[in-house]
Amino acid sequence: MSTTDITPEALRCLGRYDFPSPADIDPDGIGIVAVGGDLAPDTLISAYSQGLFPWFNEDEPIAWWCPEPRCVMVPSDYLPSKSLRRQAKRERWQLTLNQAFDEVIRACSLPRSDGLPEGEHTWIHEEMIDAYTELHSFGFAHSVEVWDNEGQLIGGLYGLKIGSIYFGESMFHRATNASKLAFWGLMRLCVQSEVMLVDCQLPNDHLLSLGAAIRPRADFLIQLDTLIGKRSVQWHPHSHQPMAVAMLDSLKPWQLKL
């Protein structure tokens, strides 16, 4: 499977399943539009190309969601806070692209400081980890990593890129604001790569504090139809050089490897 030279129609028709229209099956905007299927790469790409994503607990049937409304971020509109800018300038941390996907997704799967019992994971369980790791091997799923000055992974995020839209999945941090710096790095990478929209799926206070906005589902799906067909700079495992977080405020911080 390649990320190039696939039409939007072909992307939506990948896999064995015909997903229903969110507007037809979910007119009240509850969010869930289908149950069942599998997490094969073709199925996932077809679902995301239609605005759907899987969200379910371990040992439950696969549930496919298309929330109403949708939480999105326009990369060119993103503005980091003054305090984050100051921190970026003083830290000796580095950002990388696609250098530790497995570590990032597994870190995102671990319990947060929000009351989960010890040993209990988030909805990112082994079935999800295996599925998105396979998507990463096909060049659709990507991670942004933050490393401290001792080379330790302290933050990151992962998601999917199809055409000129990035579908964000999850982020984590082990040091203050490391996930925010990863998000800032993603925004700058998207602008440089001509990625026009980041899908944040469901709104939460953290995403809204970063500048995400709420958009009606119907409007999102109309724009999605155009974005998945637009070309953007490809993100390969070794396409971009590591970048010091202190460079985030520069004109074009991410440099392509020649």
PDB file of N, CA and C in Angstrom, residues 38-41 44 54 56 101 105 125-138 141 160:
ATOM      1  N   ASP A  38     -13.055  -4.994  11.323  1.00  0.00           N
ATOM      2  CA  ASP A  38     -11.714  -5.301  11.792  1.00  0.00           C
ATOM      3  C   ASP A  38     -10.859  -4.039  11.745  1.00  0.00           C
ATOM      4  N   LEU A  39      -9.607  -4.178  12.160  1.00  0.00           N
ATOM      5  CA  LEU A  39      -8.670  -3.051  12.165  1.00  0.00           C
ATOM      6  C   LEU A  39      -7.558  -3.259  11.147  1.00  0.00           C
ATOM      7  N   ALA A  40      -7.862  -3.933  10.062  1.00  0.00           N
ATOM      8  CA  ALA A  40      -6.893  -4.109   8.984  1.00  0.00           C
ATOM      9  C   ALA A  40      -6.542  -2.744   8.398  1.00  0.00           C
ATOM     10  N   PRO A  41      -5.337  -2.581   7.845  1.00  0.00           N
ATOM     11  CA  PRO A  41      -4.947  -1.286   7.275  1.00  0.00           C
ATOM     12  C   PRO A  41      -5.959  -0.734   6.274  1.00  0.00           C
ATOM     13  N   LEU A  44      -9.033   0.638   8.124  1.00  0.00           N
ATOM     14  CA  LEU A  44      -8.760   1.893   8.821  1.00  0.00           C
ATOM     15  C   LEU A  44      -8.655   3.063   7.858  1.00  0.00           C
ATOM     16  N   PRO A  54     -11.934   4.312  15.009  1.00  0.00           N
ATOM     17  CA  PRO A  54     -12.329   3.299  15.991  1.00  0.00           C
ATOM     18  C   PRO A  54     -12.079   3.788  17.412  1.00  0.00           C
ATOM     19  N   PHE A  56     -13.022   1.977  21.218  1.00  0.00           N
ATOM     20  CA  PHE A  56     -13.712   0.931  21.968  1.00  0.00           C
ATOM     21  C   PHE A  56     -12.762   0.368  23.017  1.00  0.00           C
ATOM     22  N   PHE A 101       8.025   5.280  16.958  1.00  0.00           N
ATOM     23  CA  PHE A 101       6.563   5.143  16.910  1.00  0.00           C
ATOM     24  C   PHE A 101       6.065   4.164  17.967  1.00  0.00           C
ATOM     25  N   ILE A 105       3.379   5.191  20.970  1.00  0.00           N
ATOM     26  CA  ILE A 105       2.021   4.671  21.100  1.00  0.00           C
ATOM     27  C   ILE A 105       1.864   3.881  22.399  1.00  0.00           C
ATOM     28  N   HIS A 125      -5.333  -0.260  23.539  1.00  0.00           N
ATOM     29  CA  HIS A 125      -4.938  -1.585  23.985  1.00  0.00           C
ATOM     30  C   HIS A 125      -4.136  -2.285  22.893  1.00  0.00           C
ATOM     31  N   GLU A 126      -3.747  -3.543  23.124  1.00  0.00           N
ATOM     32  CA  GLU A 126      -2.834  -4.234  22.212  1.00  0.00           C
ATOM     33  C   GLU A 126      -3.377  -4.341  20.798  1.00  0.00           C
ATOM     34  N   GLU A 127      -4.677  -4.552  20.656  1.00  0.00           N
ATOM     35  CA  GLU A 127      -5.258  -4.643  19.313  1.00  0.00           C
ATOM     36  C   GLU A 127      -5.087  -3.334  18.554  1.00  0.00           C
ATOM     37  N   MET A 128      -5.285  -2.225  19.237  1.00  0.00           N
ATOM     38  CA  MET A 128      -5.093  -0.918  18.615  1.00  0.00           C
ATOM     39  C   MET A 128      -3.623  -0.662  18.326  1.00  0.00           C
ATOM     40  N   ILE A 129      -2.764  -1.002  19.271  1.00  0.00           N
ATOM     41  CA  ILE A 129      -1.326  -0.792  19.081  1.00  0.00           C
ATOM     42  C   ILE A 129      -0.835  -1.545  17.852  1.00  0.00           C
ATOM     43  N   ASP A 130      -1.250  -2.819  17.731  1.00  0.00           N
ATOM     44  CA  ASP A 130      -0.829  -3.626  16.578  1.00  0.00           C
ATOM     45  C   ASP A 130      -1.328  -3.018  15.273  1.00  0.00           C
ATOM     46  N   ALA A 131      -2.572  -2.527  15.270  1.00  0.00           N
ATOM     47  CA  ALA A 131      -3.167  -1.987  14.045  1.00  0.00           C
ATOM     48  C   ALA A 131      -2.455  -0.726  13.582  1.00  0.00           C
ATOM     49  N   TYR A 132      -2.196   0.197  14.514  1.00  0.00           N
ATOM     50  CA  TYR A 132      -1.571   1.464  14.112  1.00  0.00           C
ATOM     51  C   TYR A 132      -0.083   1.301  13.843  1.00  0.00           C
ATOM     52  N   THR A 133       0.541   0.334  14.487  1.00  0.00           N
ATOM     53  CA  THR A 133       1.943   0.044  14.171  1.00  0.00           C
ATOM     54  C   THR A 133       2.058  -0.490  12.746  1.00  0.00           C
ATOM     55  N   GLU A 134       1.087  -1.301  12.327  1.00  0.00           N
ATOM     56  CA  GLU A 134       1.085  -1.782  10.948  1.00  0.00           C
ATOM     57  C   GLU A 134       0.842  -0.627   9.978  1.00  0.00           C
ATOM     58  N   LEU A 135      -0.059   0.285  10.332  1.00  0.00           N
ATOM     59  CA  LEU A 135      -0.277   1.464   9.492  1.00  0.00           C
ATOM     60  C   LEU A 135       1.002   2.296   9.389  1.00  0.00           C
ATOM     61  N   HIS A 136       1.747   2.366  10.476  1.00  0.00           N
ATOM     62  CA  HIS A 136       3.025   3.083  10.456  1.00  0.00           C
ATOM     63  C   HIS A 136       3.989   2.439   9.469  1.00  0.00           C
ATOM     64  N   SER A 137       4.016   1.125   9.417  1.00  0.00           N
ATOM     65  CA  SER A 137       4.917   0.427   8.493  1.00  0.00           C
ATOM     66  C   SER A 137       4.534   0.684   7.039  1.00  0.00           C
ATOM     67  N   PHE A 138       3.267   1.023   6.789  1.00  0.00           N
ATOM     68  CA  PHE A 138       2.803   1.332   5.433  1.00  0.00           C
ATOM     69  C   PHE A 138       2.954   2.813   5.095  1.00  0.00           C
ATOM     70  N   ALA A 141       0.678   6.087   9.356  1.00  0.00           N
ATOM     71  CA  ALA A 141       0.706   6.545  10.745  1.00  0.00           C
ATOM     72  C   ALA A 141       2.075   7.126  11.073  1.00  0.00           C
ATOM     73  N   LEU A 160      -2.499   9.765  12.006  1.00  0.00           N
ATOM     74  CA  LEU A 160      -2.458   9.366  10.601  1.00  0.00           C
ATOM     75  C   LEU A 160      -2.431  10.591   9.710  1.00  0.00           C
TER      76      LEU A 160
END
